[in-house]
PDB file of C-alpha atoms in Angstrom:
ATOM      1  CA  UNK J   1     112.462  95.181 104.865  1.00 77.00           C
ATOM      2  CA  UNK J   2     110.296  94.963 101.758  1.00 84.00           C
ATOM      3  CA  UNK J   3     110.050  91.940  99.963  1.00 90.00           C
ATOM      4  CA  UNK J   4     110.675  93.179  96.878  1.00 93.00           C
ATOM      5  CA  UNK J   5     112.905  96.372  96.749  1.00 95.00           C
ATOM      6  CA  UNK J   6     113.458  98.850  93.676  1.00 94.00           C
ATOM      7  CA  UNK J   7     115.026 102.084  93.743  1.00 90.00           C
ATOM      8  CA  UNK J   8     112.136 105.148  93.321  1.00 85.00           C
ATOM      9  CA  UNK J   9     114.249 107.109  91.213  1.00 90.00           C
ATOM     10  CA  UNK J  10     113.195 109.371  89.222  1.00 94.00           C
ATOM     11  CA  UNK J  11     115.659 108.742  86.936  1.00 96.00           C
ATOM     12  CA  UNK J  12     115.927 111.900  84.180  1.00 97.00           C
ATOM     13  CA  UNK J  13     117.408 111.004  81.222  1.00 97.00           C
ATOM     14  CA  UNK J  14     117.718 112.623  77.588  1.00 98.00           C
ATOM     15  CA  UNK J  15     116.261 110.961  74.267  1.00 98.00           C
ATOM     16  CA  UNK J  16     119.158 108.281  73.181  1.00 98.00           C
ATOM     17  CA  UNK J  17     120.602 107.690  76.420  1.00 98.00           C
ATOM     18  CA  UNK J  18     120.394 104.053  78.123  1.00 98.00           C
ATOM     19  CA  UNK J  19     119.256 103.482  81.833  1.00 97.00           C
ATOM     20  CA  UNK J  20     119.354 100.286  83.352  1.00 96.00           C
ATOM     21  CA  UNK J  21     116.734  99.583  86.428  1.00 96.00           C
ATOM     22  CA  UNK J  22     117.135  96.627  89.234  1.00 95.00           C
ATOM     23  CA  UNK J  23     115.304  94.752  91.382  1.00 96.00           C
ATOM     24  CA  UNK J  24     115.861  93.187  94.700  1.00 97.00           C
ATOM     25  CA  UNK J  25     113.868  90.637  95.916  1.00 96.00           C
ATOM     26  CA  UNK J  26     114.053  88.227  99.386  1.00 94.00           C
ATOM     27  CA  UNK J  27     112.617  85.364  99.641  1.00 90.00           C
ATOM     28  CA  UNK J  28     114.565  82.710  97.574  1.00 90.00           C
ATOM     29  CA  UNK J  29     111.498  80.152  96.694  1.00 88.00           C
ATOM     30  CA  UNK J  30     110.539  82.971  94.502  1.00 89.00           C
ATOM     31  CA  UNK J  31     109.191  81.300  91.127  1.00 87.00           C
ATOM     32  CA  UNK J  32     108.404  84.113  88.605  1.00 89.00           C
ATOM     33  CA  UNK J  33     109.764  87.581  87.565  1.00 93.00           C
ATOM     34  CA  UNK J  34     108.286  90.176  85.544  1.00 94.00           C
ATOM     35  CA  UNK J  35     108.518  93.856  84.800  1.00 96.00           C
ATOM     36  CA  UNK J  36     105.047  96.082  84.546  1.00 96.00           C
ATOM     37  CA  UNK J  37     105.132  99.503  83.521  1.00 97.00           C
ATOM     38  CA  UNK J  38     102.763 101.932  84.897  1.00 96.00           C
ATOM     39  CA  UNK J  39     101.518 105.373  83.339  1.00 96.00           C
ATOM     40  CA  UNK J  40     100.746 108.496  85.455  1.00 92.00           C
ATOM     41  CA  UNK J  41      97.161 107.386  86.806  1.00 89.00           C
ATOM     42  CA  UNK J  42      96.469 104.561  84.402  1.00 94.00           C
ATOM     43  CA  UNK J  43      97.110 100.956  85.231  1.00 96.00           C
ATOM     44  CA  UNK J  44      99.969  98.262  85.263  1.00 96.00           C
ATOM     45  CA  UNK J  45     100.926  96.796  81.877  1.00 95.00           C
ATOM     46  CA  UNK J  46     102.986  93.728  81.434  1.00 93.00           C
ATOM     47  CA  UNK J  47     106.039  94.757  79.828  1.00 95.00           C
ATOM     48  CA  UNK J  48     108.199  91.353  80.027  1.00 93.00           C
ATOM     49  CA  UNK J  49     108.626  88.590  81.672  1.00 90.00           C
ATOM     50  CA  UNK J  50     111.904  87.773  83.169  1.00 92.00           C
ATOM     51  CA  UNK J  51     113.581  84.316  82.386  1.00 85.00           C
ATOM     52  CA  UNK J  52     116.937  82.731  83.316  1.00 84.00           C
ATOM     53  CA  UNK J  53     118.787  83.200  80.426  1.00 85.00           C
ATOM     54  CA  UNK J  54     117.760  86.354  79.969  1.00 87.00           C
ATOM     55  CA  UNK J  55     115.700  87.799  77.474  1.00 91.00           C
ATOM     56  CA  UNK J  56     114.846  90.632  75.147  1.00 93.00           C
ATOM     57  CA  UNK J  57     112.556  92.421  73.585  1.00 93.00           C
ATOM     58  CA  UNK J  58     113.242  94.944  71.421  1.00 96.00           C
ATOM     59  CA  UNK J  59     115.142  97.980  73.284  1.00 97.00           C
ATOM     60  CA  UNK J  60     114.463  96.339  76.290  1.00 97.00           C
ATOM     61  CA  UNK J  61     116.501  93.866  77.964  1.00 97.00           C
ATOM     62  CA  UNK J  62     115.624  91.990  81.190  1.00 96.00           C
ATOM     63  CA  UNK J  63     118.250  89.622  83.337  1.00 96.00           C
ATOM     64  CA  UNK J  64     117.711  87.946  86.200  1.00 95.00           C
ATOM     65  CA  UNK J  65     120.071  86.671  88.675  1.00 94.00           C
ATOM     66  CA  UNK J  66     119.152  83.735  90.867  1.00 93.00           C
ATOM     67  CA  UNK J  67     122.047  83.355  92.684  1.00 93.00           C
ATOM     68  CA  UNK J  68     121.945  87.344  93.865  1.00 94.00           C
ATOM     69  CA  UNK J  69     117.988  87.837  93.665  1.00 95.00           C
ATOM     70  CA  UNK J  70     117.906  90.492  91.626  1.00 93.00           C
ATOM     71  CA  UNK J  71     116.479  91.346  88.321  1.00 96.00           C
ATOM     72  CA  UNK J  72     117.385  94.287  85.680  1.00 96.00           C
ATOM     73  CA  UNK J  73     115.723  96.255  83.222  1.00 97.00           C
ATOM     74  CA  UNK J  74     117.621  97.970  80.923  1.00 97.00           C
ATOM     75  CA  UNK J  75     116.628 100.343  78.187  1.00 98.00           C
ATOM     76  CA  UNK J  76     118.417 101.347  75.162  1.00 98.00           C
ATOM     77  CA  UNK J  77     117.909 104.346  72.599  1.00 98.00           C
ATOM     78  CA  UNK J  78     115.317 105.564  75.477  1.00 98.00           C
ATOM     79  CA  UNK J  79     112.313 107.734  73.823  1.00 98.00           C
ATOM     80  CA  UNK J  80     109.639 109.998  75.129  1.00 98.00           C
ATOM     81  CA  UNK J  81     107.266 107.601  75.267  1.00 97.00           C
ATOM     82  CA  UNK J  82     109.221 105.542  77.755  1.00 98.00           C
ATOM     83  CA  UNK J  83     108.643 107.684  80.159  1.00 98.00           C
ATOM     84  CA  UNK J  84     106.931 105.572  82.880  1.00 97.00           C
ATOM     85  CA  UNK J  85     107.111 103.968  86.011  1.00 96.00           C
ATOM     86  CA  UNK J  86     108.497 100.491  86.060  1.00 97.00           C
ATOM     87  CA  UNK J  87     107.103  97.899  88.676  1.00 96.00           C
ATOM     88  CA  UNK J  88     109.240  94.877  89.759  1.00 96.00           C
ATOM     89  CA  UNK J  89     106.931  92.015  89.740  1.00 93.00           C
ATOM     90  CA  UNK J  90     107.692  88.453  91.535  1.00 92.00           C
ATOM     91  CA  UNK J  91     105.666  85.582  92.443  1.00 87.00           C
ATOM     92  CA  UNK J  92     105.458  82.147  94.028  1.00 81.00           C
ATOM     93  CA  UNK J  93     102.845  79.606  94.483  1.00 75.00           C
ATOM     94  CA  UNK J  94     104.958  78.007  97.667  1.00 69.00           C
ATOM     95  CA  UNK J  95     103.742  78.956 101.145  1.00 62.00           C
ATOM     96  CA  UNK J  96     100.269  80.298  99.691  1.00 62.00           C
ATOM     97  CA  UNK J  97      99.840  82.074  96.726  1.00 68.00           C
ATOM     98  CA  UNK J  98     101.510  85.272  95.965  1.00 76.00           C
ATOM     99  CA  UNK J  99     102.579  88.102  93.773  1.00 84.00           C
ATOM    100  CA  UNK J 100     104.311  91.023  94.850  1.00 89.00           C
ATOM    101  CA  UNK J 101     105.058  94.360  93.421  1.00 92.00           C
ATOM    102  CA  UNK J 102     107.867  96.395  93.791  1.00 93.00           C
ATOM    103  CA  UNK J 103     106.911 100.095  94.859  1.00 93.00           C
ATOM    104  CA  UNK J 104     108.145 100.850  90.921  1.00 94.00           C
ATOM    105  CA  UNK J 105     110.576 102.831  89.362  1.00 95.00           C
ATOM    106  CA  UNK J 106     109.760 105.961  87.925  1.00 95.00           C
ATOM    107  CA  UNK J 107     111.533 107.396  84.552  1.00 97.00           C
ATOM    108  CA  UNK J 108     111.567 110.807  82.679  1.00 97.00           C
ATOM    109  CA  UNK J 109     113.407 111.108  79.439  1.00 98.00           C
ATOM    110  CA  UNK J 110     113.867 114.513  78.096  1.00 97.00           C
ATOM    111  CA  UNK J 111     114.124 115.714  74.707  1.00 95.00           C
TER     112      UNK J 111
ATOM    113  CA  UNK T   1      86.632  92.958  73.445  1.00 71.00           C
ATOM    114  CA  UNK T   2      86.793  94.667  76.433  1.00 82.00           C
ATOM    115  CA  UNK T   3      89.203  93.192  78.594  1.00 94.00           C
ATOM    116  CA  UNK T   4      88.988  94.412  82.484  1.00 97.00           C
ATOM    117  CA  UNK T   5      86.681  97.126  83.442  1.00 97.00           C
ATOM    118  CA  UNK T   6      85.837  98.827  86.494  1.00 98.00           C
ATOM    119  CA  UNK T   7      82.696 100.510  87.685  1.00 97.00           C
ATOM    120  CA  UNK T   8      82.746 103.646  89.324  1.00 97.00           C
ATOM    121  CA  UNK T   9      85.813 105.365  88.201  1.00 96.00           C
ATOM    122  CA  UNK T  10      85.856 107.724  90.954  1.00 96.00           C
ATOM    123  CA  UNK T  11      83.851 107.405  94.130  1.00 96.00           C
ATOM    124  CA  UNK T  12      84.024 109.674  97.348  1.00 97.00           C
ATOM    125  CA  UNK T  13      82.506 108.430 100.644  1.00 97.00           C
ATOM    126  CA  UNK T  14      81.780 109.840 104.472  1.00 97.00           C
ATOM    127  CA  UNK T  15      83.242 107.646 107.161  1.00 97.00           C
ATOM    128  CA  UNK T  16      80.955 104.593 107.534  1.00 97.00           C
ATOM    129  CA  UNK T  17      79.154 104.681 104.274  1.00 97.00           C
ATOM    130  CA  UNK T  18      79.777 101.191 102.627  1.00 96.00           C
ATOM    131  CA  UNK T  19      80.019 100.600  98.512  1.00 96.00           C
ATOM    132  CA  UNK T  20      80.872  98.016  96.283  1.00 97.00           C
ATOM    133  CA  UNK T  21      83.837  97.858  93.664  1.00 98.00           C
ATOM    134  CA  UNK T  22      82.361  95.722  90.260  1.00 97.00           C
ATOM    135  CA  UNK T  23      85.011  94.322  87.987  1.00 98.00           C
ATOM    136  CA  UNK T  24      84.066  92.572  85.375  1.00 98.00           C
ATOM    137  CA  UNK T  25      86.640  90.763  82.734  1.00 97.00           C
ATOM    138  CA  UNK T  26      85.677  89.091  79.292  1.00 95.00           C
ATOM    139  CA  UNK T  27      88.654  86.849  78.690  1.00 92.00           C
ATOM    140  CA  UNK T  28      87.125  83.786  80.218  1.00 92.00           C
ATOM    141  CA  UNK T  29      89.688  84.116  82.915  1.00 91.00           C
ATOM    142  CA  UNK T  30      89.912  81.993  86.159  1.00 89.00           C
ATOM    143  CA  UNK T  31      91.537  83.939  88.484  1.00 90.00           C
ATOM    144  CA  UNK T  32      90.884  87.676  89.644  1.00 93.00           C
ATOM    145  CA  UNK T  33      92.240  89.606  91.704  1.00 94.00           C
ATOM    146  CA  UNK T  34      91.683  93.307  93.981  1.00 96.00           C
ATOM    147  CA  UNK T  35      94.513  95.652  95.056  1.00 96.00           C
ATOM    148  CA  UNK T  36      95.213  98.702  96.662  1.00 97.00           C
ATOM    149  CA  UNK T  37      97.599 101.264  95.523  1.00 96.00           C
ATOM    150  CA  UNK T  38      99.006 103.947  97.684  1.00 93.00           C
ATOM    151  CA  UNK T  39     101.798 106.225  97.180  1.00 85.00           C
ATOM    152  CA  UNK T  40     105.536 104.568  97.846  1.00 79.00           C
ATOM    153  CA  UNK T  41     103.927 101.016  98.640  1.00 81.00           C
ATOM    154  CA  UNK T  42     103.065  99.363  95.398  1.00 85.00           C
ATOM    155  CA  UNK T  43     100.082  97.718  94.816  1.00 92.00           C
ATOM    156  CA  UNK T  44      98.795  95.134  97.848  1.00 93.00           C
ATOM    157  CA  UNK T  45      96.696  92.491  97.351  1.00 92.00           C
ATOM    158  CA  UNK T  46      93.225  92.810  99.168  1.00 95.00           C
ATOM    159  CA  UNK T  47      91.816  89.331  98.165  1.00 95.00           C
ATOM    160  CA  UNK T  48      92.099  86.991  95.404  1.00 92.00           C
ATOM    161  CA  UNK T  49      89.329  84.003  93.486  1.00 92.00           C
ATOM    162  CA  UNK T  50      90.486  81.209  91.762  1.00 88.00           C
ATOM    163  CA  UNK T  51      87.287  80.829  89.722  1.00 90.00           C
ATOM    164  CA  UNK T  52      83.379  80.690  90.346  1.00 93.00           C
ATOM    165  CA  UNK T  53      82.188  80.467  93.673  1.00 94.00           C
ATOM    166  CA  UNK T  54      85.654  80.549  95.122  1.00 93.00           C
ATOM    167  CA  UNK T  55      87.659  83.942  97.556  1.00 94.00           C
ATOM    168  CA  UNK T  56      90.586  83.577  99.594  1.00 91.00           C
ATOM    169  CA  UNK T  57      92.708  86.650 101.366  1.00 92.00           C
ATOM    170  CA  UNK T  58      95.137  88.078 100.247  1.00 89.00           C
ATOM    171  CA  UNK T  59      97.942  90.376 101.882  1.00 88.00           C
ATOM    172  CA  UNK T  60      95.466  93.082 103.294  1.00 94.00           C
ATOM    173  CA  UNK T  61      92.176  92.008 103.489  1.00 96.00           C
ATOM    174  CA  UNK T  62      90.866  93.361 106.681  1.00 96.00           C
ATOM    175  CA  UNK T  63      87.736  95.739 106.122  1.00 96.00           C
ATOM    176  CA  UNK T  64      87.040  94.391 102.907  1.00 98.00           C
ATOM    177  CA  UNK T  65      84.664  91.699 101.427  1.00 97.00           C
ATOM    178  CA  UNK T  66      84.301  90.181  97.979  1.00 98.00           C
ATOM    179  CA  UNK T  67      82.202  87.758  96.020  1.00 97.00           C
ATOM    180  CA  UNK T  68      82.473  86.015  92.743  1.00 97.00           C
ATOM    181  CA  UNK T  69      78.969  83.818  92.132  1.00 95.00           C
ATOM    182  CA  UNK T  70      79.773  84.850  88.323  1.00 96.00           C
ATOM    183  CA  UNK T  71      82.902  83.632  86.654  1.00 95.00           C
ATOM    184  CA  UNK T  72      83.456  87.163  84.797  1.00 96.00           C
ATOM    185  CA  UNK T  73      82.430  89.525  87.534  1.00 97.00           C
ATOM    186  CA  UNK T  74      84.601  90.152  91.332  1.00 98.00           C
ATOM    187  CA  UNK T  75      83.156  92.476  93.458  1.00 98.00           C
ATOM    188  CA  UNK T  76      84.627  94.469  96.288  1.00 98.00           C
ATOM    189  CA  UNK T  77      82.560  95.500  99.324  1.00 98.00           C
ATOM    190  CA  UNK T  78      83.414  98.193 101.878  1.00 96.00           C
ATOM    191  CA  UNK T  79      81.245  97.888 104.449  1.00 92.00           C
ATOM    192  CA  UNK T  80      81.680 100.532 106.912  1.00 96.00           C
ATOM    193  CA  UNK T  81      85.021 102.890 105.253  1.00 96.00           C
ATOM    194  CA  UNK T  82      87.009 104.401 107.137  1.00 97.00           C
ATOM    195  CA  UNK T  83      90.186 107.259 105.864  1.00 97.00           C
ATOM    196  CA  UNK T  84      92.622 104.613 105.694  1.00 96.00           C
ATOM    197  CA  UNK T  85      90.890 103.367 102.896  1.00 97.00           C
ATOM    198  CA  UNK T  86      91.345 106.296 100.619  1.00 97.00           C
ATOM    199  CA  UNK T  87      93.194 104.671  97.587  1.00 97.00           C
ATOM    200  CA  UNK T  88      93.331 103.784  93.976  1.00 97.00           C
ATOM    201  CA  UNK T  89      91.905  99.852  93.468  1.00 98.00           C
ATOM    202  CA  UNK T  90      92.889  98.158  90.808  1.00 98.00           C
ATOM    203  CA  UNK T  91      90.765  94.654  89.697  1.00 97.00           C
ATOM    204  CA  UNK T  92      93.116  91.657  87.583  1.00 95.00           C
ATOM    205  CA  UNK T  93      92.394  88.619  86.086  1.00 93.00           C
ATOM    206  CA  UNK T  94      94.725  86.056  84.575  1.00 89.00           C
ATOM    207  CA  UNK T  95      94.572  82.982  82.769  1.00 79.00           C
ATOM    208  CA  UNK T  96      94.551  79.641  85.228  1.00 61.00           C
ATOM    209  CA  UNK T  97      96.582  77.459  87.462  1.00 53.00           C
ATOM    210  CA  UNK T  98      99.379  78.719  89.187  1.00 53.00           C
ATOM    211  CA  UNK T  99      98.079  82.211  89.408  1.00 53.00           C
ATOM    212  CA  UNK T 100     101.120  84.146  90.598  1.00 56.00           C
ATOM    213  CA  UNK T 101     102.973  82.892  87.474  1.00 64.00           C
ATOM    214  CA  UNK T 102     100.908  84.315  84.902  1.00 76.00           C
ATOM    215  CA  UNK T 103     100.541  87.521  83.282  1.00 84.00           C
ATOM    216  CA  UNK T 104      97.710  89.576  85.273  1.00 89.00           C
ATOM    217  CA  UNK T 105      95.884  91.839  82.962  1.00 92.00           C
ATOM    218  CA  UNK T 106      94.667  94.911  84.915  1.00 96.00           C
ATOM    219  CA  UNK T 107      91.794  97.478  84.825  1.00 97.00           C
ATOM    220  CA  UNK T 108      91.573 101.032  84.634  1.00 97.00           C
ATOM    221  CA  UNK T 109      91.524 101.542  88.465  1.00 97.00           C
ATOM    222  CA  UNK T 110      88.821 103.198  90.297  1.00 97.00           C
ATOM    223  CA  UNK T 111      89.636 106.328  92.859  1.00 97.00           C
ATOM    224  CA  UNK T 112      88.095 105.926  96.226  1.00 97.00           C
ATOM    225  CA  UNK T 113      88.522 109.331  98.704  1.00 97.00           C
ATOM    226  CA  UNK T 114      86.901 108.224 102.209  1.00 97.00           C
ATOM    227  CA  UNK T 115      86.412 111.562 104.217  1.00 96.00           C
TER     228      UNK T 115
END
């Protein structure tokens, strides 16, 4: 099993709509969460850090869930340009240093 | 202000030929890092430095080399490649400390086909 799990999608949606993304991660001394988003053959761009209480930014919305370990990304009023593949991002400095990415997410929203 | 950048772009090799992967970052940052990315597995850390001087393994590190005697540059080595290591690598850096809790600022990638 992967340490860090998303679903591959693709998810297709139409402009407007609102698609919501999760995370599954396994090893509970896990200390930080974050979501990168990828472009078709460029590189990974921090989109947002994931906190606690949950934060947002914008259309986007990211939760995490301790208790569950699991994290969400949810997008609202979805546009072209958010068309993307989302990486699940955790990390820990217990047990030697670490990040790991999720396999990512990929999106298409459709006019 | 560059940021991260990545010399060559695109690179093919024969079995056996060796390289070497330059990334080179301008934030003053401590910490840099090379992956791998192949299709369905995410990006995989090959090795990591936490500043000058300094290399430690990472999650795959096994055919690979690196060296960081300059704070802003991390090199990759392949000394002998072999198929497997057909790939897109990807060079990070990030701020200090704790490493896997900051925000890793990536470069463009460079496309390695081993025949």
């Amino acid at each position: 099993r992967k340490e860090v799990e998303q679903d591959p999608g693709p998810f297709n949606v139409p402009e407007g709509a609102t698609v919501a993304f999760n995370c599954t991660y396994s090893n509970s001394a896990s200390q930080s969460f974050f979501w990168y988003r990828q472009d078709c053959r460029k590189e990974p761009k921090l989109l947002m850090s994931v906190y606690s209480s949950g934060n947002e930014d914008g259309r986007f919305t990211a939760q995490l869930n301790r208790a569950s370990q699991y994290i969400s990304l949810l997008i609202r009023d979805s546009k072209l340009s958010d068309s993307a593949t989302y990486l699940c991002v955790v990390g820990r400095n217990t047990g030697g240093f670490k990040t790991i990415f999720g396999a990512g997410t990929r999106l298409f929203v459709k006019a | 202000n560059a940021g991260v950048t990545q010399t060559p772009k695109f690179r093919v090799l024969k079995t056996g030929q060796s390289m070497t992967l330059l990334c080179a970052q301008d934030m003053n940052h401590e910490y840099m890092y090379w992956y791998r990315q192949d299709p369905g597995m995410g990006l995989r850390l090959i090795h990591y430095s936490v500043g000058e001087g300094t290399t430690a393994k990472g999650e795959v590190p096994d055919g690979y080399n690196v060296s960081r005697l300059k704070k802003q540059n991390f090199l990759l080595g392949l000394e002998s490649a072999a198929p497997s290591q057909t790939s897109v690598y990807f060079c990070a850096s990030s701020t200090w400390g704790s490493g896997a809790t900051d925000t890793q600022y990536f470069g463009p990638g460079t496309r390695l086909t081993v025949l």
